[in-house]
Short mmCIF file of N, CA and C in Angstrom, two decimals:
data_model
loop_
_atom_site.label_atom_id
_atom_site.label_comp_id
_atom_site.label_asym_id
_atom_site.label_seq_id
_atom_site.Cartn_x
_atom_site.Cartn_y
_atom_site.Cartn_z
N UNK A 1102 0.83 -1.20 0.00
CA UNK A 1102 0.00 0.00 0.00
C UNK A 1102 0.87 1.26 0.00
N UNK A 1103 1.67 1.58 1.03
CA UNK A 1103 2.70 2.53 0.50
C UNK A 1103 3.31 2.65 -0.52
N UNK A 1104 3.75 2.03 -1.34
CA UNK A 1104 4.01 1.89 -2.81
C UNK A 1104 3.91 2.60 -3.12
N UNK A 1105 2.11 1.88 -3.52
CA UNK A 1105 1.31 2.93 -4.52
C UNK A 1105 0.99 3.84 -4.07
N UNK A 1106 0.90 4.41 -2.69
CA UNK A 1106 1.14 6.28 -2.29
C UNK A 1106 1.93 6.64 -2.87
N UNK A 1107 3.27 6.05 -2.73
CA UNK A 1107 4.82 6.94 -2.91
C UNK A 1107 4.61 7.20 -4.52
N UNK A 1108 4.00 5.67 -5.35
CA UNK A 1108 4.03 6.21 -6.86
C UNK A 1108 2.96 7.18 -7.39
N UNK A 1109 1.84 6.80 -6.37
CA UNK A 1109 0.69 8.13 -6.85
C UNK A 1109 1.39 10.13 -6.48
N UNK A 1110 2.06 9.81 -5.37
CA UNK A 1110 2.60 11.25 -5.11
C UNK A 1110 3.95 11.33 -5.48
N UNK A 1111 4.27 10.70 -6.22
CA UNK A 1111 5.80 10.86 -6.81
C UNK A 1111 5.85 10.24 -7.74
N UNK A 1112 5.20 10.56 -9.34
CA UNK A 1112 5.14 9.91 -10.60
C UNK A 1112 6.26 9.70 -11.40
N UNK A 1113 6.45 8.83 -12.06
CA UNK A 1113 8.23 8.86 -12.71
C UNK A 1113 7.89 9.91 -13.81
N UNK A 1114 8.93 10.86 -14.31
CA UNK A 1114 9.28 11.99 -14.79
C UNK A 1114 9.18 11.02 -16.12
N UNK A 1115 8.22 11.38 -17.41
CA UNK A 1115 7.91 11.02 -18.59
C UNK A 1115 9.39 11.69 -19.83
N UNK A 1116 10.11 10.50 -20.59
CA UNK A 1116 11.59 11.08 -21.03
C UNK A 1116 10.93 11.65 -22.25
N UNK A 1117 12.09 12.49 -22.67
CA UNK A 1117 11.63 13.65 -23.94
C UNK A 1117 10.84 13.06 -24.71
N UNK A 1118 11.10 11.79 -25.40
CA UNK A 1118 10.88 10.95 -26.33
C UNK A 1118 9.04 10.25 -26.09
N UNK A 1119 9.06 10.49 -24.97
CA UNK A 1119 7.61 10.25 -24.63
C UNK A 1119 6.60 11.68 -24.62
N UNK A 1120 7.27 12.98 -24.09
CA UNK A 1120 6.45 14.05 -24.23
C UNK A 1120 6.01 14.45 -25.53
N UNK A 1121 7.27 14.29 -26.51
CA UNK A 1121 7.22 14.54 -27.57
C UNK A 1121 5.74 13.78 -28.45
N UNK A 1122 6.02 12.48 -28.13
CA UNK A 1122 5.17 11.53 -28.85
C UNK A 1122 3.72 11.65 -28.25
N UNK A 1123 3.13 12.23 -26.91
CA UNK A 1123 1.90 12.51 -26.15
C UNK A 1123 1.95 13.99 -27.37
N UNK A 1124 2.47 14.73 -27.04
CA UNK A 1124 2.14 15.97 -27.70
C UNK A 1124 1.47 15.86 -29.45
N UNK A 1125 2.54 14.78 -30.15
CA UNK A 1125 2.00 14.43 -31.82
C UNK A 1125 0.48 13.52 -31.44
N UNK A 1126 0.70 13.07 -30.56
CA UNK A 1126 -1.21 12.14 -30.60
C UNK A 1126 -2.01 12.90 -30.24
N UNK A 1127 -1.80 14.02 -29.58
CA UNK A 1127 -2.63 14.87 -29.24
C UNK A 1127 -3.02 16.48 -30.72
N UNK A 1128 -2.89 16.07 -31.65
CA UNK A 1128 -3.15 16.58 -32.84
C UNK A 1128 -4.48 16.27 -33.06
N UNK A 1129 -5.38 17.19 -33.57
CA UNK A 1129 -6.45 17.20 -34.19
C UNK A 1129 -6.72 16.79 -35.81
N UNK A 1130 -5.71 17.32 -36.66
CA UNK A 1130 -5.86 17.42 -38.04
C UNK A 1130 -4.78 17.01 -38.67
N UNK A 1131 -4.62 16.54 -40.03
CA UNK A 1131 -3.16 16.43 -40.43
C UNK A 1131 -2.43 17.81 -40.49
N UNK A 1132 -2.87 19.02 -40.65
CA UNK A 1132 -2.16 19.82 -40.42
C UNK A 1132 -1.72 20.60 -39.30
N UNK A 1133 -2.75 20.22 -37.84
CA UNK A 1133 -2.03 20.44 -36.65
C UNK A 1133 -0.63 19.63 -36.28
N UNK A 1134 -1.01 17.59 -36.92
CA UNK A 1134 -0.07 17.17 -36.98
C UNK A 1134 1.12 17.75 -37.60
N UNK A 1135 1.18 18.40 -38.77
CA UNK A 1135 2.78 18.91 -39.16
C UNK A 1135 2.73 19.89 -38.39
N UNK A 1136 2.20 20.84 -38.05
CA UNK A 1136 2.58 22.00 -37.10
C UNK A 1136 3.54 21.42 -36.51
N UNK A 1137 3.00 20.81 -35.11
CA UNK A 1137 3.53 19.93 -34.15
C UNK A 1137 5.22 19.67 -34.39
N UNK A 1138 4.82 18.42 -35.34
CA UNK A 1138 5.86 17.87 -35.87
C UNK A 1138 6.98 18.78 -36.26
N UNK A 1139 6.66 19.87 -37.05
CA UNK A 1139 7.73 21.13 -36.97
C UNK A 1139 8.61 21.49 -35.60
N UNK A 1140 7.44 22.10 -34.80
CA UNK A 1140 8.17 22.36 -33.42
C UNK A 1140 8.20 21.45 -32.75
N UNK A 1141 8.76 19.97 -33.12
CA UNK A 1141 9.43 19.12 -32.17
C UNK A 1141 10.20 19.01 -32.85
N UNK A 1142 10.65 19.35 -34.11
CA UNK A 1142 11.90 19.39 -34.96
C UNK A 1142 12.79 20.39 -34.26
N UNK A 1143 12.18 21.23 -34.15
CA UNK A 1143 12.91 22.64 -33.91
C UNK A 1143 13.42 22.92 -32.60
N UNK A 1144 12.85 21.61 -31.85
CA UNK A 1144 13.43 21.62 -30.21
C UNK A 1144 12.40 21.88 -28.76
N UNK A 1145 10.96 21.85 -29.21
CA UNK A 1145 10.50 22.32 -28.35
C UNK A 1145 10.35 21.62 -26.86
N UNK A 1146 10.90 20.25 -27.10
CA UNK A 1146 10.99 19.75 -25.50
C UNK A 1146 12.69 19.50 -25.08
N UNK A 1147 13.27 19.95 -26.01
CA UNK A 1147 14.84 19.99 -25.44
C UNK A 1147 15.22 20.54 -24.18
N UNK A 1148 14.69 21.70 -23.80
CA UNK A 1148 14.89 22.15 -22.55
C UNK A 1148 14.48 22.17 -21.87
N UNK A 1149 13.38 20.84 -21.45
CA UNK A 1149 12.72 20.55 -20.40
C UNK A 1149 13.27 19.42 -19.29
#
């Protein structure tokens, strides 16, 4: 039972490669998709 406290209040930190890929599924259109896809070209979760 503590565990799953410690993992409900302390979630593992999601790696670039996963924000990135939540952010492209979360597209509406094929052209929100290239938006997107642009500014993850261009770096937008590099400095997170």
């Amino acid at each position: 039972m503590k565990t799953n406290l410690f993992a409900r209040l302390f979630p593992r930190q999601l790696t670039r490669r996963e924000r990135e890929m939540a952010y492209l599924n979360e597209a509406v259109s094929i052209y929100d998709l290239e938006r997107r896809e642009r500014e993850v070209d261009q770096g937008r979760f590099r400095g997170c």
